[in-house]
Short mmCIF file of N, CA, C and O in Angstrom, two decimals:
data_model
loop_
_atom_site.label_atom_id
_atom_site.label_comp_id
_atom_site.label_asym_id
_atom_site.label_seq_id
_atom_site.Cartn_x
_atom_site.Cartn_y
_atom_site.Cartn_z
N MET A 1 -1.23 17.91 0.01
CA MET A 1 -1.15 16.51 0.29
C MET A 1 0.21 16.02 -0.19
O MET A 1 0.70 16.42 -1.23
N ALA A 2 0.79 15.13 0.59
CA ALA A 2 2.08 14.54 0.23
C ALA A 2 2.02 13.04 0.42
O ALA A 2 1.48 12.55 1.41
N PHE A 3 2.56 12.32 -0.57
CA PHE A 3 2.67 10.87 -0.48
C PHE A 3 4.14 10.52 -0.41
O PHE A 3 4.94 11.02 -1.19
N ASP A 4 4.49 9.66 0.50
CA ASP A 4 5.84 9.11 0.58
C ASP A 4 5.74 7.66 0.12
O ASP A 4 5.42 6.78 0.90
N PHE A 5 5.94 7.45 -1.18
CA PHE A 5 5.87 6.12 -1.74
C PHE A 5 7.27 5.53 -1.69
O PHE A 5 8.08 5.75 -2.58
N GLY A 6 7.55 4.81 -0.62
CA GLY A 6 8.89 4.32 -0.39
C GLY A 6 9.11 2.90 -0.88
O GLY A 6 8.17 2.17 -1.18
N THR A 7 10.36 2.52 -0.95
CA THR A 7 10.71 1.17 -1.36
C THR A 7 10.21 0.16 -0.34
O THR A 7 9.68 -0.90 -0.71
N THR A 8 10.34 0.48 0.93
CA THR A 8 9.96 -0.44 1.99
C THR A 8 8.67 -0.04 2.68
O THR A 8 7.81 -0.88 2.94
N PHE A 9 8.51 1.24 3.00
CA PHE A 9 7.32 1.74 3.69
C PHE A 9 6.78 2.96 2.96
O PHE A 9 7.52 3.68 2.30
N SER A 10 5.47 3.20 3.10
CA SER A 10 4.82 4.35 2.48
C SER A 10 3.93 5.05 3.51
O SER A 10 3.47 4.43 4.47
N GLY A 11 3.70 6.32 3.27
CA GLY A 11 2.84 7.09 4.16
C GLY A 11 2.30 8.31 3.45
O GLY A 11 2.60 8.55 2.28
N TYR A 12 1.53 9.09 4.18
CA TYR A 12 1.02 10.33 3.61
C TYR A 12 0.81 11.36 4.70
O TYR A 12 0.77 11.05 5.89
N ALA A 13 0.71 12.61 4.27
CA ALA A 13 0.42 13.72 5.17
C ALA A 13 -0.34 14.78 4.39
O ALA A 13 -0.25 14.85 3.17
N PHE A 14 -1.09 15.60 5.12
CA PHE A 14 -1.82 16.68 4.46
C PHE A 14 -2.10 17.80 5.46
O PHE A 14 -2.04 17.61 6.67
N SER A 15 -2.40 18.96 4.94
CA SER A 15 -2.87 20.08 5.75
C SER A 15 -3.85 20.88 4.90
O SER A 15 -3.93 20.69 3.69
N PHE A 16 -4.57 21.76 5.55
CA PHE A 16 -5.55 22.59 4.85
C PHE A 16 -4.98 23.99 4.66
O PHE A 16 -4.15 24.46 5.45
N ARG A 17 -5.43 24.66 3.62
CA ARG A 17 -4.92 26.00 3.30
C ARG A 17 -5.10 26.98 4.44
O ARG A 17 -4.26 27.83 4.67
N ASN A 18 -6.20 26.88 5.16
CA ASN A 18 -6.46 27.83 6.24
C ASN A 18 -5.63 27.55 7.49
O ASN A 18 -5.61 28.37 8.41
N ASP A 19 -4.93 26.41 7.54
CA ASP A 19 -4.08 26.07 8.69
C ASP A 19 -2.92 25.18 8.22
O ASP A 19 -2.81 24.02 8.62
N PRO A 20 -2.03 25.73 7.38
CA PRO A 20 -1.01 24.90 6.73
C PRO A 20 0.01 24.27 7.68
O PRO A 20 0.64 23.28 7.33
N LEU A 21 0.18 24.81 8.88
CA LEU A 21 1.15 24.24 9.81
C LEU A 21 0.58 23.09 10.64
O LEU A 21 1.31 22.39 11.33
N ASN A 22 -0.71 22.90 10.55
CA ASN A 22 -1.37 21.79 11.25
C ASN A 22 -1.38 20.57 10.33
O ASN A 22 -2.39 20.25 9.70
N VAL A 23 -0.26 19.88 10.26
CA VAL A 23 -0.09 18.76 9.34
C VAL A 23 -0.70 17.50 9.95
O VAL A 23 -0.44 17.15 11.10
N GLN A 24 -1.52 16.82 9.16
CA GLN A 24 -2.19 15.59 9.59
C GLN A 24 -1.49 14.40 8.93
O GLN A 24 -1.14 14.46 7.76
N THR A 25 -1.32 13.34 9.67
CA THR A 25 -0.78 12.10 9.12
C THR A 25 -1.70 10.96 9.51
O THR A 25 -2.55 11.11 10.38
N ASN A 26 -1.50 9.83 8.87
CA ASN A 26 -2.31 8.66 9.23
C ASN A 26 -1.66 7.96 10.41
O ASN A 26 -0.59 7.40 10.27
N GLY A 27 -2.30 7.97 11.54
CA GLY A 27 -1.80 7.27 12.71
C GLY A 27 -2.59 6.02 13.00
O GLY A 27 -2.51 5.46 14.08
N ASN A 28 -3.39 5.59 12.04
CA ASN A 28 -4.32 4.50 12.30
C ASN A 28 -3.98 3.20 11.62
O ASN A 28 -4.76 2.26 11.68
N TRP A 29 -2.86 3.12 10.91
CA TRP A 29 -2.49 1.83 10.33
C TRP A 29 -2.07 0.91 11.46
O TRP A 29 -1.20 1.23 12.27
N VAL A 30 -2.69 -0.23 11.52
CA VAL A 30 -2.36 -1.21 12.55
C VAL A 30 -1.24 -2.08 12.02
O VAL A 30 -1.37 -2.70 10.96
N ALA A 31 -0.14 -2.11 12.75
CA ALA A 31 1.06 -2.83 12.30
C ALA A 31 0.84 -4.34 12.32
O ALA A 31 -0.16 -4.84 12.84
N GLY A 32 1.81 -5.06 11.77
CA GLY A 32 1.72 -6.50 11.56
C GLY A 32 1.24 -7.32 12.73
O GLY A 32 0.53 -8.29 12.57
N THR A 33 1.59 -6.95 13.93
CA THR A 33 1.17 -7.72 15.10
C THR A 33 -0.25 -7.37 15.52
O THR A 33 -0.80 -7.99 16.40
N GLU A 34 -0.81 -6.35 14.87
CA GLU A 34 -2.13 -5.82 15.19
C GLU A 34 -2.19 -5.23 16.59
O GLU A 34 -3.25 -5.04 17.15
N LYS A 35 -1.03 -4.91 17.16
CA LYS A 35 -0.98 -4.28 18.47
C LYS A 35 -0.19 -2.97 18.44
O LYS A 35 -0.05 -2.30 19.43
N LEU A 36 0.35 -2.62 17.26
CA LEU A 36 1.15 -1.41 17.11
C LEU A 36 0.46 -0.45 16.14
O LEU A 36 -0.19 -0.89 15.20
N ILE A 37 0.64 0.83 16.37
CA ILE A 37 0.13 1.85 15.45
C ILE A 37 1.34 2.43 14.73
O ILE A 37 2.36 2.70 15.34
N SER A 38 1.21 2.63 13.43
CA SER A 38 2.33 3.12 12.63
C SER A 38 1.88 4.24 11.71
O SER A 38 0.76 4.20 11.19
N LEU A 39 2.74 5.22 11.50
CA LEU A 39 2.46 6.30 10.55
C LEU A 39 2.72 5.85 9.12
O LEU A 39 2.29 6.51 8.18
N LYS A 40 3.43 4.77 8.96
CA LYS A 40 3.73 4.25 7.62
C LYS A 40 3.32 2.79 7.55
O LYS A 40 3.30 2.09 8.55
N ALA A 41 3.01 2.37 6.34
CA ALA A 41 2.65 0.97 6.09
C ALA A 41 3.65 0.39 5.11
O ALA A 41 4.24 1.11 4.31
N PRO A 42 3.85 -0.92 5.15
CA PRO A 42 4.74 -1.54 4.17
C PRO A 42 4.24 -1.28 2.75
O PRO A 42 3.04 -1.30 2.49
N THR A 43 5.16 -1.00 1.86
CA THR A 43 4.80 -0.79 0.46
C THR A 43 4.65 -2.16 -0.19
O THR A 43 5.57 -2.68 -0.80
N CYS A 44 3.48 -2.74 0.00
CA CYS A 44 3.19 -4.04 -0.61
C CYS A 44 1.72 -4.09 -0.99
O CYS A 44 0.88 -3.43 -0.38
N VAL A 45 1.44 -4.85 -2.02
CA VAL A 45 0.09 -4.96 -2.57
C VAL A 45 -0.25 -6.44 -2.69
O VAL A 45 0.55 -7.22 -3.21
N LEU A 46 -1.44 -6.81 -2.23
CA LEU A 46 -1.93 -8.17 -2.37
C LEU A 46 -2.97 -8.22 -3.49
O LEU A 46 -3.90 -7.41 -3.52
N VAL A 47 -2.78 -9.17 -4.41
CA VAL A 47 -3.66 -9.33 -5.56
C VAL A 47 -4.29 -10.72 -5.46
O VAL A 47 -3.60 -11.71 -5.19
N ASP A 48 -5.60 -10.79 -5.68
CA ASP A 48 -6.31 -12.06 -5.54
C ASP A 48 -6.10 -12.96 -6.77
O ASP A 48 -5.49 -12.55 -7.75
N PRO A 49 -6.60 -14.19 -6.73
CA PRO A 49 -6.40 -15.12 -7.84
C PRO A 49 -6.98 -14.65 -9.18
O PRO A 49 -6.61 -15.15 -10.23
N ASN A 50 -7.90 -13.67 -9.15
CA ASN A 50 -8.47 -13.10 -10.37
C ASN A 50 -7.72 -11.86 -10.82
O ASN A 50 -8.23 -11.08 -11.64
N ASP A 51 -6.53 -11.63 -10.25
CA ASP A 51 -5.68 -10.47 -10.55
C ASP A 51 -6.35 -9.14 -10.21
O ASP A 51 -6.13 -8.13 -10.86
N LYS A 52 -7.16 -9.13 -9.17
CA LYS A 52 -7.81 -7.92 -8.68
C LYS A 52 -7.13 -7.47 -7.39
O LYS A 52 -6.76 -8.29 -6.55
N PHE A 53 -6.99 -6.15 -7.24
CA PHE A 53 -6.43 -5.59 -6.01
C PHE A 53 -7.24 -6.05 -4.81
O PHE A 53 -8.47 -6.01 -4.83
N ASP A 54 -6.55 -6.51 -3.76
CA ASP A 54 -7.24 -6.92 -2.54
C ASP A 54 -6.92 -5.97 -1.38
O ASP A 54 -7.82 -5.48 -0.73
N SER A 55 -5.63 -5.73 -1.13
CA SER A 55 -5.27 -4.92 0.03
C SER A 55 -3.85 -4.37 -0.12
O SER A 55 -3.09 -4.77 -1.00
N PHE A 56 -3.52 -3.47 0.79
CA PHE A 56 -2.24 -2.77 0.78
C PHE A 56 -1.65 -2.77 2.18
O PHE A 56 -2.38 -2.76 3.17
N GLY A 57 -0.33 -2.76 2.27
CA GLY A 57 0.35 -2.56 3.54
C GLY A 57 0.23 -3.71 4.53
O GLY A 57 0.30 -4.88 4.16
N PHE A 58 0.05 -3.34 5.81
CA PHE A 58 -0.06 -4.35 6.86
C PHE A 58 -1.21 -5.30 6.61
O PHE A 58 -1.11 -6.50 6.85
N GLU A 59 -2.33 -4.77 6.12
CA GLU A 59 -3.49 -5.61 5.84
C GLU A 59 -3.13 -6.68 4.81
O GLU A 59 -3.51 -7.85 4.96
N ALA A 60 -2.38 -6.27 3.79
CA ALA A 60 -1.97 -7.23 2.75
C ALA A 60 -1.04 -8.30 3.33
O ALA A 60 -1.22 -9.49 3.07
N GLU A 61 -0.07 -7.88 4.12
CA GLU A 61 0.85 -8.84 4.74
C GLU A 61 0.12 -9.80 5.67
O GLU A 61 0.37 -11.01 5.65
N ASN A 62 -0.76 -9.26 6.49
CA ASN A 62 -1.50 -10.11 7.44
C ASN A 62 -2.38 -11.12 6.71
O ASN A 62 -2.43 -12.29 7.10
N LYS A 63 -3.08 -10.68 5.67
CA LYS A 63 -3.96 -11.59 4.95
C LYS A 63 -3.16 -12.66 4.23
O LYS A 63 -3.55 -13.84 4.23
N TYR A 64 -2.03 -12.26 3.61
CA TYR A 64 -1.19 -13.23 2.90
C TYR A 64 -0.66 -14.30 3.86
O TYR A 64 -0.66 -15.49 3.56
N THR A 65 -0.24 -13.87 5.05
CA THR A 65 0.24 -14.80 6.07
C THR A 65 -0.87 -15.76 6.49
O THR A 65 -0.66 -16.97 6.59
N LYS A 66 -2.08 -15.23 6.70
CA LYS A 66 -3.21 -16.07 7.10
C LYS A 66 -3.55 -17.09 6.00
O LYS A 66 -3.80 -18.26 6.29
N LEU A 67 -3.55 -16.64 4.75
CA LEU A 67 -3.82 -17.55 3.62
C LEU A 67 -2.77 -18.67 3.58
O LEU A 67 -3.11 -19.83 3.34
N ALA A 68 -1.51 -18.32 3.83
CA ALA A 68 -0.43 -19.32 3.81
C ALA A 68 -0.63 -20.33 4.94
O ALA A 68 -0.48 -21.54 4.74
N GLU A 69 -0.98 -19.83 6.12
CA GLU A 69 -1.19 -20.71 7.27
C GLU A 69 -2.37 -21.65 7.05
O GLU A 69 -2.36 -22.81 7.48
N GLU A 70 -3.39 -21.16 6.35
CA GLU A 70 -4.59 -21.97 6.09
C GLU A 70 -4.42 -22.89 4.89
O GLU A 70 -5.27 -23.74 4.63
N GLY A 71 -3.34 -22.69 4.13
CA GLY A 71 -3.11 -23.49 2.93
C GLY A 71 -3.98 -23.10 1.75
O GLY A 71 -4.20 -23.89 0.85
N THR A 72 -4.49 -21.88 1.78
CA THR A 72 -5.38 -21.41 0.70
C THR A 72 -4.74 -20.29 -0.11
O THR A 72 -5.43 -19.43 -0.65
N ILE A 73 -3.43 -20.31 -0.22
CA ILE A 73 -2.68 -19.22 -0.85
C ILE A 73 -2.59 -19.32 -2.37
O ILE A 73 -2.21 -18.36 -3.04
N LYS A 74 -2.96 -20.45 -2.94
CA LYS A 74 -2.80 -20.68 -4.37
C LYS A 74 -3.45 -19.56 -5.19
O LYS A 74 -4.63 -19.25 -5.03
N GLY A 75 -2.67 -18.97 -6.08
CA GLY A 75 -3.16 -17.92 -6.96
C GLY A 75 -3.04 -16.51 -6.42
O GLY A 75 -3.12 -15.54 -7.17
N TRP A 76 -2.86 -16.35 -5.11
CA TRP A 76 -2.68 -15.03 -4.51
C TRP A 76 -1.26 -14.55 -4.76
O TRP A 76 -0.33 -15.33 -4.79
N LYS A 77 -1.07 -13.23 -4.93
CA LYS A 77 0.25 -12.66 -5.18
C LYS A 77 0.48 -11.47 -4.26
O LYS A 77 -0.36 -10.58 -4.19
N LEU A 78 1.61 -11.48 -3.57
CA LEU A 78 2.01 -10.36 -2.71
C LEU A 78 3.21 -9.69 -3.35
O LEU A 78 4.26 -10.31 -3.52
N PHE A 79 3.06 -8.44 -3.75
CA PHE A 79 4.13 -7.68 -4.38
C PHE A 79 4.79 -6.77 -3.35
O PHE A 79 4.12 -5.97 -2.71
N LYS A 80 6.11 -6.92 -3.21
CA LYS A 80 6.90 -6.10 -2.28
C LYS A 80 8.16 -5.64 -3.00
O LYS A 80 8.58 -6.25 -3.97
N GLN A 81 8.76 -4.57 -2.51
CA GLN A 81 10.04 -4.08 -3.03
C GLN A 81 9.97 -3.85 -4.55
O GLN A 81 10.91 -4.15 -5.27
N PHE A 82 8.87 -3.28 -5.04
CA PHE A 82 8.70 -3.09 -6.47
C PHE A 82 8.89 -1.64 -6.93
O PHE A 82 8.85 -1.36 -8.12
N LYS A 83 9.13 -0.73 -6.01
CA LYS A 83 9.18 0.68 -6.35
C LYS A 83 10.21 1.00 -7.44
O LYS A 83 9.93 1.75 -8.37
N MET A 84 11.40 0.46 -7.34
CA MET A 84 12.47 0.85 -8.24
C MET A 84 12.21 0.43 -9.69
O MET A 84 12.71 1.08 -10.60
N ILE A 85 11.41 -0.59 -9.92
CA ILE A 85 11.13 -0.97 -11.31
C ILE A 85 10.12 -0.03 -11.96
O ILE A 85 9.88 -0.10 -13.16
N LEU A 86 9.55 0.87 -11.17
CA LEU A 86 8.57 1.83 -11.71
C LEU A 86 9.23 3.08 -12.28
O LEU A 86 8.54 3.98 -12.72
N HIS A 87 10.55 3.13 -12.30
CA HIS A 87 11.24 4.35 -12.70
C HIS A 87 11.36 4.57 -14.20
O HIS A 87 11.81 5.62 -14.61
N THR A 88 10.97 3.62 -15.01
CA THR A 88 10.95 3.91 -16.44
C THR A 88 9.67 4.68 -16.73
O THR A 88 8.64 4.47 -16.07
N LYS A 89 9.68 5.56 -17.67
CA LYS A 89 8.52 6.41 -17.95
C LYS A 89 7.27 5.59 -18.26
O LYS A 89 6.20 5.85 -17.74
N GLU A 90 7.40 4.59 -19.11
CA GLU A 90 6.23 3.81 -19.53
C GLU A 90 5.67 2.98 -18.37
O GLU A 90 4.46 2.95 -18.16
N VAL A 91 6.53 2.33 -17.61
CA VAL A 91 6.06 1.53 -16.47
C VAL A 91 5.43 2.43 -15.42
O VAL A 91 4.38 2.14 -14.87
N CYS A 92 6.05 3.58 -15.14
CA CYS A 92 5.54 4.50 -14.13
C CYS A 92 4.16 5.02 -14.53
O CYS A 92 3.24 5.04 -13.73
N LYS A 93 3.99 5.41 -15.79
CA LYS A 93 2.71 5.91 -16.27
C LYS A 93 1.64 4.82 -16.14
O LYS A 93 0.54 5.07 -15.65
N SER A 94 1.95 3.61 -16.56
CA SER A 94 0.99 2.51 -16.47
C SER A 94 0.63 2.20 -15.03
O SER A 94 -0.53 1.95 -14.70
N PHE A 95 1.62 2.22 -14.13
CA PHE A 95 1.38 1.93 -12.72
C PHE A 95 0.46 2.98 -12.12
O PHE A 95 -0.48 2.63 -11.40
N LEU A 96 0.71 4.25 -12.39
CA LEU A 96 -0.12 5.31 -11.81
C LEU A 96 -1.56 5.19 -12.29
O LEU A 96 -2.49 5.36 -11.52
N ILE A 97 -1.75 4.89 -13.57
CA ILE A 97 -3.11 4.73 -14.09
C ILE A 97 -3.78 3.55 -13.38
O ILE A 97 -4.91 3.66 -12.90
N LEU A 98 -3.09 2.43 -13.27
CA LEU A 98 -3.63 1.25 -12.61
C LEU A 98 -3.93 1.53 -11.14
O LEU A 98 -4.99 1.18 -10.63
N PHE A 99 -3.00 2.21 -10.45
CA PHE A 99 -3.17 2.50 -9.03
C PHE A 99 -4.43 3.33 -8.79
O PHE A 99 -5.24 3.01 -7.95
N PHE A 100 -4.62 4.37 -9.58
CA PHE A 100 -5.78 5.24 -9.37
C PHE A 100 -7.08 4.59 -9.81
O PHE A 100 -8.15 4.93 -9.31
N LEU A 101 -7.02 3.61 -10.70
CA LEU A 101 -8.22 2.87 -11.05
C LEU A 101 -8.61 1.91 -9.94
O LEU A 101 -9.80 1.61 -9.78
N MET A 102 -7.63 1.42 -9.17
CA MET A 102 -7.92 0.47 -8.09
C MET A 102 -8.47 1.15 -6.86
O MET A 102 -9.21 0.56 -6.10
N VAL A 103 -8.10 2.40 -6.65
CA VAL A 103 -8.48 3.10 -5.42
C VAL A 103 -9.91 3.54 -5.46
O VAL A 103 -10.55 3.81 -6.36
#
C-alpha cells in the first residue's frame, strides 16, 4: 500500500502479493463539481464546531462551501495546505496518532 500525502492533493494505491503488477487506485473520488472522477483528492480536512473530524478532500470542500452558502459555517474549520508544518518530529508524531484515531 502506498499513500501520497501531498501538499495540495493526496491519493493512494495498492496491490496484492499474488499479483503485484496489478496496482489498484481509488478512481471513485467525486471532484468538486460532483461531475468529475479523480484519482486524488484535495489534502484538506473539515472539522465540526465540536472539533471532531467531519470529512476529507472533495467532500470536505463541498460541505464547507454549502455551509458558507447557507450561513451556517460558524465554528466549522477547513484545514488546507498544512502538510509542511507536519515536518517536525513532534508535530508529525502527534498528527499521525490523531489521524489514525479519526479513521
